[in-house]
Structure formats: structure tokens, C-alpha cells
């Protein structure tokens, strides 16, 4: 009888430890969302893969973002795009060509910007969350509806590493839930100090 009581007491001590550790691993969605909302600046390398019926088109580049100054995208090392307010200032270094277009003309690259999804976190009423483990890494998946008339860009899923709250992937789907775009982020830096000259345009 005494042995049974000791065993029962031991189990009572062990179970809270086991369940407690499990609870700590499953962090709340709000923690990740609040971390993303608090991003004032970031830099990241990215790879964008656009899929159609015939091929996969790949672009590689780097993002520089400042909440107050705008967004700079360097594409394939010889093209620079500065996003400010409602304009895009483009500089084709290789061909020595500069031009300006309205931001609304960008129906592709803008969806590689993390802040685009942060904006949706404030306005989207259909946010869903999920958790997934891939190759030993635990991710929180943030599922969002993208408000656009483009049938190839209907909804997105952002994979955030739960160890450091850094986004690693974004998958974009069409209205039939076919994967159309995959964005991979690497060397993501949180709130680095950025040179203001990086965001300067000829129009300033």
C-alpha cells in the first residue's frame, strides 16, 4: 500500500512537468503577431519563385525596410526599386535607365514584403493560425486573405519560426488554392540601423 502511494505521488509530480513543458512550446499566436507588428526596420535576402503551367520563374534579391522611410528592393544585383508612399522609383543600373511608376502597378514583388502582411494583420478579419513542424523546426502559420482582384493572388500563408519569431516562407495561392508563388527569406535582421541615404530618390 505504501509503495502504491509513493508511485502515485511520483506520477503527480511528473505529469505537471511534462504537460508544463508542452504548453511552453506552443506559444500563443498573439506573441508572434505582436513581434511582427513591432518591426520598425528589417533587412533580408529573398528568393521568389513564380509558378505557372509551363515553368517556374525565379528572382533573387534583398529587402531593406524602414517604417518611416519606405522600402528598398535590390533585385538581381543590378536593379533597385524604392517604394515611397504611392510611387515606385526604379533604377536599372545595368542599362542606366531610371523611371517612376505608381505603386498599384506592382502586382507581384510587393507581396514579398513582410510589412504588406503586417498591414493585413491590422485589417484582415479572416486571419487563421496553425502550427507545423518541418525538419525539426516548429512554425506558426499565419493564414491571410489578400484583398485584390487578381485571381492568381487570393490568399497567403506565412511560416514564422517559433524559435526566433522570424518569417522564413510565404506561400501565395490562387482562388482555387493552387500554389502560385513561394518566397523564401534568409539572413533576416530585426530592427537594424539603416542608412537614410539608401531611401533617397531624385525627387526626395
Tab-separated table of C-alpha atoms in Angstrom:
chain	number	residue	atom	x	y	z
A	1	UNK	CA	0.000	0.000	0.000
A	2	UNK	CA	2.783	2.367	0.903
A	3	UNK	CA	4.548	1.587	-2.393
A	4	UNK	CA	1.372	2.393	-4.362
A	5	UNK	CA	1.051	5.739	-2.606
A	6	UNK	CA	4.689	6.574	-3.397
A	7	UNK	CA	4.200	5.667	-7.084
A	8	UNK	CA	1.035	7.766	-7.283
A	9	UNK	CA	2.798	10.706	-5.643
A	10	UNK	CA	5.702	10.404	-8.108
A	11	UNK	CA	3.311	10.424	-11.069
A	12	UNK	CA	1.601	13.529	-9.711
A	13	UNK	CA	4.972	15.282	-9.707
A	14	UNK	CA	5.981	14.094	-13.180
A	15	UNK	CA	2.765	14.908	-15.087
A	16	UNK	CA	2.784	18.675	-14.372
A	17	UNK	CA	6.378	18.839	-15.600
A	18	UNK	CA	5.536	17.007	-18.837
A	19	UNK	CA	2.381	18.980	-19.562
A	20	UNK	CA	4.004	22.229	-18.472
A	21	UNK	CA	6.836	21.795	-20.971
A	22	UNK	CA	4.353	21.041	-23.755
A	23	UNK	CA	2.382	24.174	-23.005
A	24	UNK	CA	5.507	26.336	-23.120
A	25	UNK	CA	6.449	25.010	-26.560
A	26	UNK	CA	3.087	26.005	-28.066
A	27	UNK	CA	3.418	29.771	-27.939
A	28	UNK	CA	0.303	31.842	-28.453
A	29	UNK	CA	-0.361	33.353	-31.911
A	30	UNK	CA	-0.535	36.804	-30.320
A	31	UNK	CA	3.150	36.661	-29.321
A	32	UNK	CA	4.259	36.201	-32.926
A	33	UNK	CA	1.793	38.773	-34.265
A	34	UNK	CA	2.886	41.399	-31.727
A	35	UNK	CA	6.546	40.753	-32.569
A	36	UNK	CA	5.866	41.333	-36.272
A	37	UNK	CA	3.841	44.474	-35.578
A	38	UNK	CA	6.768	45.878	-33.580
A	39	UNK	CA	9.173	45.656	-36.536
A	40	UNK	CA	10.454	49.163	-37.241
A	41	UNK	CA	13.164	48.111	-39.687
A	42	UNK	CA	14.407	44.893	-41.235
A	43	UNK	CA	16.689	43.557	-43.947
A	44	UNK	CA	16.508	40.172	-45.610
A	45	UNK	CA	17.702	38.225	-48.619
A	46	UNK	CA	14.830	36.659	-50.523
A	47	UNK	CA	14.070	34.247	-53.330
A	48	UNK	CA	10.767	34.480	-55.166
A	49	UNK	CA	9.521	31.532	-57.237
A	50	UNK	CA	6.541	32.210	-59.513
A	51	UNK	CA	4.806	29.112	-60.836
A	52	UNK	CA	2.682	28.801	-63.953
A	53	UNK	CA	1.571	25.877	-66.112
A	54	UNK	CA	4.820	25.795	-68.103
A	55	UNK	CA	7.658	26.905	-65.855
A	56	UNK	CA	8.931	28.350	-62.594
A	57	UNK	CA	10.384	31.869	-62.813
A	58	UNK	CA	12.876	32.727	-60.068
A	59	UNK	CA	14.015	36.120	-58.793
A	60	UNK	CA	16.540	36.797	-56.043
A	61	UNK	CA	17.281	39.987	-54.196
A	62	UNK	CA	17.369	41.857	-50.915
A	63	UNK	CA	14.841	43.886	-48.931
A	64	UNK	CA	15.530	46.974	-46.808
A	65	UNK	CA	12.566	48.306	-44.848
A	66	UNK	CA	12.100	51.316	-42.614
A	67	UNK	CA	8.652	52.071	-41.211
A	68	UNK	CA	9.194	55.833	-41.662
A	69	UNK	CA	11.281	55.945	-44.849
A	70	UNK	CA	9.824	53.256	-47.085
A	71	UNK	CA	11.094	50.100	-48.735
A	72	UNK	CA	14.073	49.384	-50.976
A	73	UNK	CA	14.294	46.225	-53.041
A	74	UNK	CA	17.527	45.275	-54.793
A	75	UNK	CA	16.805	42.733	-57.499
A	76	UNK	CA	19.379	40.521	-59.202
A	77	UNK	CA	22.149	42.940	-58.116
A	78	UNK	CA	21.557	45.426	-60.946
A	79	UNK	CA	18.032	46.749	-60.347
A	80	UNK	CA	16.965	48.967	-57.440
A	81	UNK	CA	13.359	49.798	-56.583
A	82	UNK	CA	12.482	52.394	-53.937
A	83	UNK	CA	8.900	52.245	-52.669
A	84	UNK	CA	7.743	55.543	-51.159
A	85	UNK	CA	4.140	56.430	-50.418
A	86	UNK	CA	2.243	55.648	-53.650
A	87	UNK	CA	5.245	55.619	-56.026
A	88	UNK	CA	7.987	53.210	-57.120
A	89	UNK	CA	11.310	54.753	-58.162
A	90	UNK	CA	13.179	52.279	-60.353
A	91	UNK	CA	16.859	52.323	-61.286
A	92	UNK	CA	18.125	49.832	-63.868
A	93	UNK	CA	21.846	50.186	-63.133
A	94	UNK	CA	22.990	47.842	-65.902
A	95	UNK	CA	21.163	49.731	-68.666
A	96	UNK	CA	21.418	53.162	-66.978
A	97	UNK	CA	17.651	53.683	-67.058
A	98	UNK	CA	15.535	55.366	-64.366
A	99	UNK	CA	11.751	55.637	-64.251
A	100	UNK	CA	8.835	56.136	-61.854
A	101	UNK	CA	5.517	54.271	-61.734
A	102	UNK	CA	2.523	54.146	-59.415
A	103	UNK	CA	2.788	51.519	-56.687
A	104	UNK	CA	-0.520	49.973	-57.792
A	105	UNK	CA	1.212	48.637	-60.909
A	106	UNK	CA	3.188	46.186	-58.766
A	107	UNK	CA	1.061	43.040	-58.561
A	108	UNK	CA	3.937	40.731	-57.714
A	109	UNK	CA	7.033	41.840	-55.841
A	110	UNK	CA	5.072	43.825	-53.269
A	111	UNK	CA	3.767	40.520	-51.918
A	112	UNK	CA	7.293	39.567	-50.904
A	113	UNK	CA	7.299	42.493	-48.436
A	114	UNK	CA	6.770	41.402	-44.833
A	115	UNK	CA	5.134	44.728	-43.965
A	116	UNK	CA	2.422	44.025	-46.549
A	117	UNK	CA	1.247	41.165	-44.350
A	118	UNK	CA	1.719	43.187	-41.169
A	119	UNK	CA	-0.786	45.677	-42.615
A	120	UNK	CA	-3.226	42.814	-43.191
A	121	UNK	CA	-2.828	41.730	-39.564
A	122	UNK	CA	-4.473	45.027	-38.605
A	123	UNK	CA	-7.271	44.956	-41.190
A	124	UNK	CA	-7.951	41.328	-42.154
A	125	UNK	CA	-10.942	39.794	-40.402
A	126	UNK	CA	-10.282	36.255	-41.651
A	127	UNK	CA	-6.913	35.512	-40.046
A	128	UNK	CA	-6.330	31.863	-39.180
A	129	UNK	CA	-3.448	30.247	-37.323
A	130	UNK	CA	-1.881	26.812	-37.445
A	131	UNK	CA	1.275	25.080	-36.219
A	132	UNK	CA	3.568	22.789	-38.198
A	133	UNK	CA	6.913	21.072	-37.739
A	134	UNK	CA	9.289	20.790	-40.727
A	135	UNK	CA	12.709	19.147	-40.456
A	136	UNK	CA	12.724	19.592	-36.690
A	137	UNK	CA	11.722	23.279	-36.853
A	138	UNK	CA	8.437	24.457	-35.343
A	139	UNK	CA	6.486	27.057	-37.296
A	140	UNK	CA	3.430	29.157	-36.660
A	141	UNK	CA	1.453	29.543	-39.874
A	142	UNK	CA	-0.467	32.781	-40.350
A	143	UNK	CA	-3.189	32.442	-42.996
A	144	UNK	CA	-4.494	35.636	-44.606
A	145	UNK	CA	-6.894	36.650	-47.357
A	146	UNK	CA	-5.275	39.084	-49.822
A	147	UNK	CA	-7.688	41.852	-50.920
A	148	UNK	CA	-7.044	42.024	-54.673
A	149	UNK	CA	-8.932	41.453	-57.914
A	150	UNK	CA	-6.087	39.274	-59.227
A	151	UNK	CA	-7.400	35.687	-59.341
A	152	UNK	CA	-3.843	34.336	-59.080
A	153	UNK	CA	-3.295	36.107	-55.751
A	154	UNK	CA	-6.103	35.159	-53.388
A	155	UNK	CA	-4.632	34.104	-50.048
A	156	UNK	CA	-1.265	33.637	-48.351
A	157	UNK	CA	0.372	31.584	-45.629
A	158	UNK	CA	3.336	32.980	-43.700
A	159	UNK	CA	5.594	30.473	-41.928
A	160	UNK	CA	7.181	32.026	-38.835
A	161	UNK	CA	9.965	30.199	-36.979
A	162	UNK	CA	8.769	29.829	-33.387
A	163	UNK	CA	12.320	29.842	-32.044
A	164	UNK	CA	13.020	33.446	-33.054
A	165	UNK	CA	9.681	34.726	-34.498
A	166	UNK	CA	11.341	35.374	-37.867
A	167	UNK	CA	9.392	34.746	-41.107
A	168	UNK	CA	11.066	32.116	-43.287
A	169	UNK	CA	8.498	31.393	-46.013
A	170	UNK	CA	5.422	32.869	-47.630
A	171	UNK	CA	3.224	30.793	-49.926
A	172	UNK	CA	0.665	32.569	-52.110
A	173	UNK	CA	-2.308	30.714	-53.590
A	174	UNK	CA	-4.841	31.476	-56.310
A	175	UNK	CA	-8.609	31.396	-55.825
A	176	UNK	CA	-8.591	27.612	-56.384
A	177	UNK	CA	-5.912	27.172	-53.700
A	178	UNK	CA	-3.164	26.291	-56.172
A	179	UNK	CA	0.297	27.445	-55.073
A	180	UNK	CA	1.423	30.266	-57.368
A	181	UNK	CA	4.270	31.985	-55.501
A	182	UNK	CA	6.802	30.831	-52.938
A	183	UNK	CA	9.012	33.348	-51.132
A	184	UNK	CA	11.996	32.203	-49.062
A	185	UNK	CA	13.739	34.562	-46.621
A	186	UNK	CA	17.314	34.219	-45.380
A	187	UNK	CA	19.696	36.341	-43.271
A	188	UNK	CA	16.740	38.196	-41.756
A	189	UNK	CA	17.847	41.039	-39.451
A	190	UNK	CA	15.389	42.526	-36.969
A	191	UNK	CA	15.395	46.314	-36.388
A	192	UNK	CA	18.879	47.072	-37.787
A	193	UNK	CA	20.041	50.672	-38.129
A	194	UNK	CA	19.737	51.607	-41.814
A	195	UNK	CA	21.427	54.417	-43.725
A	196	UNK	CA	18.830	57.038	-44.701
A	197	UNK	CA	20.639	57.652	-47.988
A	198	UNK	CA	19.506	54.207	-49.088
A	199	UNK	CA	15.931	55.520	-49.362
A	200	UNK	CA	16.697	58.760	-51.179
A	201	UNK	CA	15.312	59.392	-54.650
A	202	UNK	CA	15.975	62.187	-57.113
A	203	UNK	CA	12.564	63.581	-56.176
A	204	UNK	CA	13.376	63.234	-52.414
